C-alpha cells in the first residue's frame, strides 16, 4: 500500500496554511483578475450599452402638452344667493369628461387634426378612440378645505389639469389640448345654465299644481270645521286638561264636604249632650214633657190618658212660662242656655256651608260630564280632521318652500347667465412642447450602462471561475500539494511595453471621451450645466 503523503506546511507572508485549505484571496489577486478578464468585462458592457443607446435613439418621440384650469367659486356669497347646481366638482368633472370623451367628439378631433394615421390604417375606429382616451389625462388638484354644509375639514377639488400626449408634431399636440380645454369650458357653462333653467321651470310647474290642491283642501277643511264645531281634535288636549282640573276640583270639594259633614256630626253630638235651657227651669221641664209626649204619640193615640195628662202638663207649663215672661220679647220655645245657643249657631253655619259645597260639587260634576262628552265625541271626527289638517299643512309648507326655491332658482339662473357663479378659469394655457415627454433616452442609456456593467462583471466572473489554470504560486501549491520553489516573473520585450503603453493611452482617451459625452448628455437631456453649477454653489455656500 502507498504511504499517505505528508502534508507540508507552507508559509505565505508570515502565516501557515495547508494545501487542503483554500488560499485566501487578497486585493492583489483581484487586481490581477481584473487585468486578466478586462476584455471579458468590456465587450458585454459595450454591446449592451450600444444596444440601449440604439433603442433610445430610434424610439419615436412622444410629446405632451397640458393645461391647468381653476375651479373658481361664485363671486356672490352663497349665503346671499344659493346656487342650484349642487353637485360636487369631482362629479361634474367626470360628467363633462364623459360627454367630451364620447365617440363622436373624439372622432371629430381625430379627423380634424389627422391623428393616429398609421393606427387608423391598421386598427378599427373603436381601438383608435380607445387609444386617444388613454392618451387624454384628467388629473384633479385637491386641497384641504372646510365643508360649508357640515363645518368639518375635508378634501375638495380646486383645479384640474388636462393633458394629451401623442407622436404627432408639438404644434398639433398643443392644438389638440386647446380644443379639449375649450370643450371643457363650454360644456361646463352649458351644463350649469341648462340645470338652472330646468330647475326654475320645474319649481314653477310644481308651485301651480300645489296651489290648486291647497285651495281645494282648504275648502274641505272650512266645511268640516263648520259641521263639527265643538268636536275638533285640536281641542282634545284642552278638554282633557280641563277635565283633569275638574276632577281634581271634585276631589278637593268632596274632601271639603267630608270634613264639613264630620264637623257637623261632631257638633250634633255635642249639641245633643247639652240642654237648650238652663237647669231647674220651667223650660227645661217643658222640654222634657215635650220629648216624652213625642215618644208617647209614636206608640199611643191621642185619647190615651198618659197622652192627655202629659199634654195638660205641657199646657200648664207654657202658661206659667208665658205668665212669667209677660212684658218681654222672649219666645218660650227658644233655648236660653248660652253653650247650646253657640253650638247651634256653629251647626247652622256648617249646614249652610255644606249646602253650598254640595251645590258646587254638583256644578263640578256637570262640568265634568260635559268635558267627558266632548272627549268621547272627539275620536269620531279626529281621523278625517287629521287627514285634512295634515294635507293642508303639507301642501302649505310645500307651496311656501316651492315659492322660495323658485325665487332662488331664478336668481341662480341669472347668476349663471351673467357667469357670476362657479366657473372654470384657464390659468395655465397649453404650451408648445419643446422636448419629448418620452422616451427618456437618458434613463434608457443609464439602464443600458448598468445592465452592461452587470453583464460584463457576470461574464468575467463566469470566465474566471470556470478557468482551471493557476495564475499564482499560492494557487499552484494549493492545487498540487507541493511547495513552489521559485517564480519566474513576466519578462516584457520593448515592443510589448510600447504596445501596453499605447493601450493605456487609448484607454485614457476613451475614458476622457466617455466623460465628455456623459457631461454633454447631462447638459442636453437632464439639466443645463450653468443651472447645475448654480445649484451646487447654493448648496455648498461658495
Coordinates of C-alpha atoms in Angstrom, one line a residue:
X1 CA 0.0 0.0 0.0
X2 CA 1.1 3.5 -0.7
X3 CA 2.1 5.6 2.2
X4 CA 0.0 8.7 2.7
X5 CA 1.7 11.8 1.7
X6 CA 2.8 14.0 4.4
X7 CA 1.2 17.5 4.1
X8 CA 3.9 20.0 4.3
X9 CA 3.0 23.4 5.8
X10 CA 3.6 26.3 3.6
X11 CA 4.4 29.9 4.6
X12 CA 2.8 32.8 2.8
X13 CA 3.5 36.3 4.1
X14 CA 4.2 35.2 7.6
X15 CA 1.2 32.8 8.1
X16 CA 1.0 29.0 7.7
X17 CA -1.6 27.1 5.6
X18 CA -2.0 23.6 4.4
X19 CA -2.6 22.5 0.8
X20 CA -6.1 21.3 1.5
X21 CA -7.1 24.7 2.8
X22 CA -8.2 27.2 0.1
X23 CA -5.7 30.0 -0.4
X24 CA -7.0 33.4 0.8
X25 CA -7.7 36.0 -1.9
X26 CA -6.2 39.4 -1.4
X27 CA -6.6 42.7 -3.2
X28 CA -3.6 42.0 -5.4
X29 CA -5.3 38.9 -6.8
X30 CA -8.5 40.9 -7.5
X31 CA -6.4 43.4 -9.5
X32 CA -4.8 40.6 -11.4
X33 CA -8.2 39.1 -12.2
X34 CA -9.4 42.5 -13.4
X35 CA -6.4 42.9 -15.7
X36 CA -6.7 39.3 -16.9
X37 CA -10.5 39.5 -17.6
X38 CA -10.8 43.1 -18.8
X39 CA -11.9 42.2 -22.3
X40 CA -14.5 39.8 -20.9
X41 CA -15.8 42.8 -19.0
X42 CA -15.5 45.4 -21.7
X43 CA -17.1 43.5 -24.6
X44 CA -20.5 42.8 -22.9
X45 CA -20.5 46.3 -21.5
X46 CA -20.1 47.9 -24.9
X47 CA -22.6 45.6 -26.6
X48 CA -25.4 46.1 -24.1
X49 CA -24.7 49.9 -23.8
X50 CA -24.7 50.2 -27.6
X51 CA -28.0 48.3 -27.8
X52 CA -29.6 50.6 -25.2
X53 CA -28.4 53.7 -27.0
X54 CA -29.7 52.4 -30.3
X55 CA -33.1 51.7 -28.7
X56 CA -33.2 55.2 -27.1
X57 CA -32.3 56.9 -30.4
X58 CA -34.7 55.1 -32.6
X59 CA -37.8 55.1 -30.4
X60 CA -40.2 57.7 -31.7
X61 CA -40.6 60.8 -29.6
X62 CA -43.9 61.3 -27.7
X63 CA -44.8 64.9 -26.9
X64 CA -47.2 66.0 -24.2
X65 CA -48.9 69.4 -23.6
X66 CA -51.1 70.2 -20.6
X67 CA -53.3 73.0 -19.3
X68 CA -54.4 73.9 -15.8
X69 CA -58.0 75.0 -15.2
X70 CA -59.0 76.6 -11.8
X71 CA -62.4 76.0 -10.4
X72 CA -63.5 79.4 -9.1
X73 CA -66.3 79.9 -6.6
X74 CA -69.1 82.2 -7.3
X75 CA -68.5 85.9 -6.7
X76 CA -71.6 86.5 -4.7
X77 CA -71.5 84.8 -1.2
X78 CA -73.7 81.6 -1.1
X79 CA -75.4 83.0 2.0
X80 CA -77.0 85.6 -0.2
X81 CA -77.5 83.6 -3.5
X82 CA -77.6 79.8 -3.3
X83 CA -76.6 78.0 -6.5
X84 CA -79.0 75.4 -7.8
X85 CA -76.1 73.3 -9.2
X86 CA -75.3 71.3 -6.0
X87 CA -73.2 68.6 -7.5
X88 CA -69.6 68.3 -6.3
X89 CA -66.8 69.5 -8.6
X90 CA -65.5 66.0 -8.9
X91 CA -68.8 64.6 -10.0
X92 CA -69.4 67.4 -12.5
X93 CA -65.9 67.0 -13.9
X94 CA -66.5 63.3 -14.5
X95 CA -69.8 64.0 -16.2
X96 CA -68.3 66.6 -18.5
X97 CA -65.4 64.3 -19.2
X98 CA -67.8 61.5 -20.3
X99 CA -69.6 63.9 -22.6
X100 CA -66.3 65.1 -24.2
X101 CA -64.8 61.6 -24.4
X102 CA -67.8 60.4 -26.4
X103 CA -67.1 58.6 -29.7
X104 CA -68.5 61.4 -31.9
X105 CA -66.5 64.2 -30.4
X106 CA -63.2 62.3 -30.3
X107 CA -63.6 61.1 -33.8
X108 CA -64.2 64.7 -34.9
X109 CA -61.0 65.8 -33.2
X110 CA -59.0 62.8 -34.8
X111 CA -60.2 63.6 -38.3
X112 CA -59.7 67.4 -37.8
X113 CA -56.0 67.1 -36.9
X114 CA -55.2 63.8 -38.7
X115 CA -54.2 61.9 -35.5
X116 CA -53.1 58.3 -35.4
X117 CA -52.7 58.0 -39.2
X118 CA -50.8 54.7 -39.1
X119 CA -53.0 53.2 -36.5
X120 CA -56.2 54.1 -38.3
X121 CA -54.9 52.2 -41.4
X122 CA -54.5 49.0 -39.3
X123 CA -57.0 49.2 -36.4
X124 CA -60.7 49.8 -36.1
X125 CA -62.2 53.1 -35.0
X126 CA -63.1 51.8 -31.6
X127 CA -59.4 50.9 -31.0
X128 CA -58.2 54.3 -32.2
X129 CA -60.8 56.1 -29.9
X130 CA -59.7 53.9 -27.0
X131 CA -56.1 54.8 -27.6
X132 CA -57.0 58.6 -27.6
X133 CA -59.0 58.2 -24.4
X134 CA -55.9 56.6 -22.7
X135 CA -53.7 59.5 -24.1
X136 CA -56.0 62.2 -22.6
X137 CA -55.4 62.6 -18.9
X138 CA -57.6 64.4 -16.4
X139 CA -55.9 65.0 -13.1
X140 CA -57.7 66.6 -10.2
X141 CA -55.9 69.0 -7.9
X142 CA -57.2 68.9 -4.3
X143 CA -56.8 70.9 -1.2
X144 CA -57.9 70.7 2.4
X145 CA -60.9 73.0 3.0
X146 CA -63.8 73.3 5.5
X147 CA -67.1 72.0 4.2
X148 CA -69.7 74.8 4.4
X149 CA -72.6 72.2 4.8
X150 CA -71.1 70.3 7.7
X151 CA -68.4 72.6 9.1
X152 CA -65.9 69.7 9.0
X153 CA -62.5 69.7 7.3
X154 CA -62.5 67.8 4.0
X155 CA -60.6 67.5 0.7
X156 CA -62.1 69.4 -2.2
X157 CA -61.0 69.7 -5.9
X158 CA -59.9 73.3 -6.5
X159 CA -58.4 72.8 -10.0
X160 CA -57.6 70.2 -12.6
X161 CA -55.1 69.6 -15.3
X162 CA -55.9 68.4 -18.8
X163 CA -53.2 66.9 -20.9
X164 CA -52.7 65.0 -24.1
X165 CA -49.7 63.0 -25.4
X166 CA -49.1 61.7 -28.9
X167 CA -46.5 61.1 -31.6
X168 CA -47.6 63.9 -33.8
X169 CA -45.8 67.3 -34.0
X170 CA -45.6 69.5 -30.9
X171 CA -47.8 72.1 -32.6
X172 CA -50.5 69.5 -33.3
X173 CA -50.4 68.3 -29.7
X174 CA -50.8 71.9 -28.4
X175 CA -53.8 72.4 -30.7
X176 CA -55.5 69.3 -29.5
X177 CA -55.2 70.4 -25.9
X178 CA -56.6 73.8 -26.8
X179 CA -59.6 72.2 -28.4
X180 CA -60.1 69.9 -25.3
X181 CA -59.9 72.9 -22.9
X182 CA -62.4 74.9 -25.0
X183 CA -64.8 71.9 -24.9
X184 CA -64.5 71.6 -21.1
X185 CA -65.1 75.3 -20.6
X186 CA -68.1 75.5 -23.0
X187 CA -69.6 72.3 -21.7
X188 CA -69.4 73.5 -18.1
X189 CA -71.3 76.7 -18.9
X190 CA -73.9 74.9 -20.9
X191 CA -74.4 72.3 -18.2
X192 CA -74.8 74.9 -15.4
X193 CA -77.1 77.1 -17.4
X194 CA -79.3 74.2 -18.5
X195 CA -79.5 72.8 -15.0
X196 CA -80.6 76.2 -13.5
X197 CA -83.2 76.8 -16.3
X198 CA -84.6 73.3 -15.8
X199 CA -84.7 73.8 -12.1
X200 CA -86.7 77.1 -12.5
X201 CA -89.3 75.5 -14.8
X202 CA -89.7 72.5 -12.5
X203 CA -90.3 74.7 -9.4
X204 CA -92.8 76.9 -11.3
X205 CA -94.9 74.0 -12.5
X206 CA -94.8 72.3 -9.1
X207 CA -95.9 75.5 -7.4
X208 CA -99.0 76.0 -9.6
X209 CA -100.0 72.4 -9.1
X210 CA -99.6 72.6 -5.3
X211 CA -101.5 75.9 -5.2
X212 CA -104.6 74.3 -6.8
X213 CA -104.5 71.3 -4.5
X214 CA -104.2 73.6 -1.5
X215 CA -107.3 75.7 -2.4
X216 CA -109.4 72.5 -2.7
X217 CA -108.2 71.2 0.7
X218 CA -108.9 74.5 2.4
X219 CA -112.5 74.5 1.2
X220 CA -113.0 71.0 2.5
X221 CA -111.5 72.0 5.9
X222 CA -113.7 75.0 6.3
X223 CA -116.8 72.9 5.7
X224 CA -115.6 70.3 8.1
X225 CA -115.0 72.9 10.9
X226 CA -118.4 74.4 10.5
X227 CA -120.0 71.0 10.7
X228 CA -118.0 69.8 13.8
X229 CA -117.5 73.0 15.7
X230 CA -117.2 71.5 19.3
X231 CA -115.7 68.2 18.3
X232 CA -112.4 69.2 16.7
X233 CA -109.4 67.1 17.8
X234 CA -107.3 70.2 18.3
X235 CA -109.4 70.9 21.4
X236 CA -108.8 67.4 22.8
X237 CA -105.8 68.5 24.8
X238 CA -107.6 71.5 26.3
X239 CA -110.7 69.3 27.1
X240 CA -108.5 66.7 28.8
X241 CA -106.7 69.4 30.8
X242 CA -110.0 71.0 31.9
X243 CA -111.3 67.5 32.7
X244 CA -108.3 66.8 34.8
X245 CA -108.6 70.1 36.6
X246 CA -112.3 69.5 37.2
X247 CA -111.6 66.0 38.6
X248 CA -109.1 67.5 41.0
X249 CA -111.6 70.2 42.0
X250 CA -114.2 67.5 42.6
X251 CA -111.8 65.5 44.8
X252 CA -110.9 68.6 46.7
X253 CA -114.6 69.5 47.1
X254 CA -115.5 66.0 48.2
X255 CA -112.8 66.1 50.8
X256 CA -114.0 69.5 52.0
X257 CA -117.6 68.2 52.1
X258 CA -116.5 65.2 54.1
X259 CA -114.7 67.4 56.6
X260 CA -117.7 69.6 56.9
X261 CA -120.0 66.6 57.5
X262 CA -117.6 65.3 60.0
X263 CA -117.7 68.6 61.9
X264 CA -121.5 68.6 61.6
X265 CA -121.8 65.2 63.2
X266 CA -119.4 66.2 65.9
X267 CA -121.4 69.4 66.7
X268 CA -124.7 67.5 66.6
X269 CA -123.3 65.0 69.1
X270 CA -122.1 67.8 71.3
X271 CA -125.4 69.7 70.9
X272 CA -127.4 66.6 71.9
X273 CA -125.5 66.4 75.1
X274 CA -126.2 70.0 76.1
X275 CA -129.7 71.1 77.3
X276 CA -131.1 74.1 75.3
X277 CA -132.4 75.5 78.6
X278 CA -130.8 76.3 81.9
X279 CA -131.1 73.6 84.6
X280 CA -134.1 73.6 87.1
X281 CA -136.2 75.9 84.9
X282 CA -139.7 75.6 83.6
X283 CA -138.4 75.5 80.1
X284 CA -136.2 72.5 81.0
X285 CA -139.3 70.7 82.3
X286 CA -141.3 71.8 79.3
X287 CA -138.7 70.3 77.0
X288 CA -138.7 67.1 78.9
X289 CA -142.5 66.8 78.7
X290 CA -142.4 67.6 75.0
X291 CA -139.9 64.9 74.5
X292 CA -142.0 62.4 76.5
X293 CA -145.1 63.4 74.5
X294 CA -143.4 62.8 71.2
X295 CA -142.4 59.4 72.4
X296 CA -145.9 58.6 73.6
X297 CA -147.6 59.7 70.3
X298 CA -145.3 57.4 68.4
X299 CA -146.7 54.5 70.4
X300 CA -150.1 55.7 71.8
X301 CA -153.1 57.5 70.5
X302 CA -154.2 61.0 71.4
X303 CA -157.0 59.7 73.6
X304 CA -154.7 57.7 75.9
X305 CA -154.8 59.0 79.4
X306 CA -151.0 59.4 79.6
X307 CA -151.0 61.4 76.5
X308 CA -153.8 63.6 77.8
X309 CA -152.1 64.1 81.1
X310 CA -148.8 65.0 79.5
X311 CA -150.5 67.4 77.2
X312 CA -152.2 69.1 80.1
X313 CA -148.9 69.4 81.9
X314 CA -147.2 70.9 78.9
X315 CA -150.1 73.4 78.6
X316 CA -149.8 74.3 82.2
X317 CA -146.0 74.9 82.0
X318 CA -146.4 77.0 78.9
X319 CA -149.0 79.2 80.6
X320 CA -146.7 79.5 83.6
X321 CA -143.8 80.5 81.4
X322 CA -145.9 82.9 79.5
X323 CA -147.1 84.5 82.7
X324 CA -143.5 84.8 84.0
X325 CA -142.3 86.2 80.7
X326 CA -145.1 88.9 80.3
X327 CA -143.7 92.2 79.1
X328 CA -140.6 90.7 77.4
X329 CA -139.9 89.6 73.8
X330 CA -138.6 86.2 74.6
X331 CA -140.1 83.2 73.0
X332 CA -140.9 80.4 75.4
X333 CA -139.7 77.9 72.7
X334 CA -136.3 79.5 72.3
X335 CA -133.4 78.0 74.2
X336 CA -131.8 80.1 76.9
X337 CA -128.6 78.0 77.5
X338 CA -125.6 80.0 76.1
X339 CA -123.4 77.0 75.2
X340 CA -126.4 75.4 73.4
X341 CA -127.0 78.7 71.5
X342 CA -123.3 78.9 70.5
X343 CA -123.1 75.4 69.2
X344 CA -126.5 75.8 67.4
X345 CA -125.1 78.8 65.6
X346 CA -122.0 76.9 64.5
X347 CA -124.1 74.0 63.4
X348 CA -126.3 76.3 61.3
X349 CA -123.2 77.8 59.7
X350 CA -121.8 74.3 58.9
X351 CA -125.1 73.3 57.3
X352 CA -125.1 76.4 55.1
X353 CA -121.6 75.7 54.0
X354 CA -122.4 72.0 53.4
X355 CA -125.3 73.0 51.2
X356 CA -123.1 75.4 49.3
X357 CA -120.4 72.8 48.9
X358 CA -123.0 70.3 47.6
X359 CA -124.2 72.8 45.0
X360 CA -120.6 73.4 44.0
X361 CA -119.9 69.7 43.8
X362 CA -123.0 69.2 41.6
X363 CA -121.8 72.0 39.3
X364 CA -118.4 70.5 39.0
X365 CA -119.9 67.1 38.2
X366 CA -122.0 68.6 35.5
X367 CA -118.9 70.3 34.0
X368 CA -117.0 67.0 34.2
X369 CA -119.8 65.3 32.2
X370 CA -119.7 68.0 29.6
X371 CA -115.9 67.6 29.1
X372 CA -116.2 63.8 29.1
X373 CA -118.9 64.1 26.4
X374 CA -116.6 66.3 24.3
X375 CA -113.7 63.9 24.7
X376 CA -115.8 60.9 23.8
X377 CA -117.1 62.6 20.7
X378 CA -113.7 63.8 19.5
X379 CA -112.4 60.4 18.2
X380 CA -115.3 60.2 15.8
X381 CA -114.0 63.1 13.7
X382 CA -110.4 63.0 14.6
X383 CA -109.3 60.8 11.7
X384 CA -110.9 62.8 8.9
X385 CA -109.9 66.1 10.5
X386 CA -106.3 64.9 11.0
X387 CA -106.1 63.9 7.3
X388 CA -107.4 67.3 6.2
X389 CA -105.1 69.2 8.6
X390 CA -102.1 67.1 7.6
X391 CA -102.8 67.6 3.9
X392 CA -103.3 71.3 4.4
X393 CA -100.1 71.7 6.3
X394 CA -98.1 69.6 3.9
X395 CA -99.4 71.5 0.9
X396 CA -98.9 74.9 2.6
X397 CA -95.4 74.1 3.6
X398 CA -94.7 72.7 0.2
X399 CA -96.1 75.7 -1.5
X400 CA -94.1 78.1 0.6
X401 CA -91.0 76.0 0.0
X402 CA -91.6 75.9 -3.7
X403 CA -92.1 79.6 -3.8
X404 CA -88.9 80.3 -2.0
X405 CA -87.0 77.8 -4.2
X406 CA -88.4 79.3 -7.3
X407 CA -87.2 82.7 -6.4
X408 CA -83.8 81.3 -5.6
X409 CA -83.7 79.3 -8.8
X410 CA -84.5 82.4 -10.9
X411 CA -81.7 84.4 -9.1
X412 CA -79.3 81.5 -9.6
X413 CA -80.3 81.3 -13.3
X414 CA -79.5 85.0 -13.7
X415 CA -76.2 84.4 -11.9
X416 CA -75.2 81.6 -14.3
X417 CA -76.3 83.7 -17.4
X418 CA -74.0 86.5 -16.3
X419 CA -71.2 84.0 -15.4
X420 CA -71.1 85.1 -11.8
X421 CA -71.4 81.6 -10.4
X422 CA -68.9 78.8 -10.1
X423 CA -66.9 78.6 -13.3
X424 CA -63.8 77.2 -14.9
X425 CA -60.9 79.6 -15.5
X426 CA -57.9 78.7 -17.6
X427 CA -54.9 79.8 -15.5
X428 CA -52.2 77.9 -17.4
X429 CA -52.8 77.5 -21.1
X430 CA -51.3 74.6 -23.1
X431 CA -47.7 75.3 -24.1
X432 CA -45.8 74.2 -27.2
X433 CA -43.8 71.1 -26.0
X434 CA -40.1 71.7 -26.7
X435 CA -38.8 68.4 -25.6
X436 CA -40.3 64.9 -25.9
X437 CA -42.2 63.6 -22.9
X438 CA -40.9 60.1 -23.6
X439 CA -39.0 58.0 -24.2
X440 CA -36.5 59.1 -21.5
X441 CA -33.4 58.5 -23.5
X442 CA -31.0 59.3 -20.7
X443 CA -32.8 56.8 -18.4
X444 CA -32.6 54.1 -21.1
X445 CA -28.9 54.8 -21.6
X446 CA -28.2 54.7 -17.9
X447 CA -30.2 51.4 -17.6
X448 CA -28.2 50.0 -20.5
X449 CA -25.0 51.1 -18.9
X450 CA -25.9 49.4 -15.6
X451 CA -27.0 46.3 -17.4
X452 CA -23.8 46.3 -19.4
X453 CA -21.7 46.6 -16.3
X454 CA -23.7 43.7 -14.8
X455 CA -23.3 41.6 -17.9
X456 CA -19.5 42.4 -18.1
X457 CA -19.0 41.5 -14.4
X458 CA -21.0 38.3 -14.8
X459 CA -19.2 37.2 -17.9
X460 CA -15.8 38.0 -16.4
X461 CA -16.7 36.1 -13.2
X462 CA -18.0 33.1 -15.2
X463 CA -14.8 33.0 -17.2
X464 CA -12.7 33.3 -14.1
X465 CA -14.5 30.6 -12.1
X466 CA -14.6 28.2 -15.0
X467 CA -10.9 28.6 -15.7
X468 CA -8.8 25.8 -14.0
X469 CA -5.4 27.4 -14.7
X470 CA -3.2 28.5 -11.8
X471 CA -2.1 32.1 -12.1
X472 CA -0.2 32.3 -8.8
X473 CA 2.3 30.2 -6.8
X474 CA -0.2 30.0 -3.9
X475 CA -2.9 28.6 -6.1
X476 CA -0.5 26.2 -7.7
X477 CA 0.7 25.0 -4.3
X478 CA -2.8 24.6 -3.0
X479 CA -3.8 22.6 -6.1
X480 CA -0.7 20.4 -6.4
X481 CA 0.0 19.9 -2.7
X482 CA 3.7 20.7 -3.1
X483 CA 5.6 23.9 -2.3
X484 CA 6.7 26.1 -5.1
X485 CA 10.4 26.5 -5.1
X486 CA 10.6 29.7 -7.2
X487 CA 8.8 32.0 -9.5
X488 CA 9.9 33.5 -12.9
X489 CA 8.4 37.0 -13.4
X490 CA 6.9 38.0 -16.7
X491 CA 9.6 39.5 -19.0
X492 CA 8.2 42.1 -21.4
X493 CA 10.0 43.0 -24.6
X494 CA 10.3 46.6 -25.8
X495 CA 7.6 46.1 -28.3
X496 CA 5.3 44.7 -25.7
X497 CA 5.9 47.6 -23.4
X498 CA 5.3 50.0 -26.2
X499 CA 2.1 48.2 -27.1
X500 CA 0.9 48.3 -23.4
X501 CA 1.7 52.0 -23.2
X502 CA -0.4 52.6 -26.3
X503 CA -3.3 50.7 -24.9
X504 CA -3.2 52.7 -21.7
X505 CA -3.2 55.9 -23.7
X506 CA -6.1 54.7 -25.8
X507 CA -8.0 53.7 -22.6
X508 CA -7.4 57.1 -21.1
X509 CA -8.6 58.8 -24.2
X510 CA -11.7 56.6 -24.4
X511 CA -12.4 57.4 -20.8
X512 CA -12.0 61.1 -21.4
X513 CA -14.3 60.9 -24.4
X514 CA -16.8 59.0 -22.4
X515 CA -16.7 61.5 -19.6
X516 CA -17.1 64.4 -22.1
X517 CA -20.1 62.6 -23.7
X518 CA -21.7 62.0 -20.3
X519 CA -21.3 65.7 -19.4
X520 CA -22.8 66.7 -22.8
X521 CA -25.7 64.2 -22.4
X522 CA -26.3 65.6 -18.9
X523 CA -26.3 69.2 -20.2
X524 CA -28.7 68.4 -23.1
X525 CA -31.1 65.9 -21.6
X526 CA -31.1 66.4 -17.8
X527 CA -30.1 69.9 -16.7
X528 CA -28.2 72.9 -18.0
X529 CA -24.6 72.9 -16.6
X530 CA -25.0 76.6 -15.6
X531 CA -28.1 75.7 -13.7
X532 CA -26.4 72.7 -12.1
X533 CA -23.4 74.7 -11.1
X534 CA -25.7 77.4 -9.6
X535 CA -27.5 74.8 -7.5
X536 CA -24.2 73.3 -6.3
X537 CA -22.9 76.7 -5.5
X538 CA -26.1 77.5 -3.5
X539 CA -25.9 74.2 -1.7
X540 CA -22.3 74.4 -0.7
X541 CA -22.5 78.2 0.0
X542 CA -19.5 79.3 -2.0

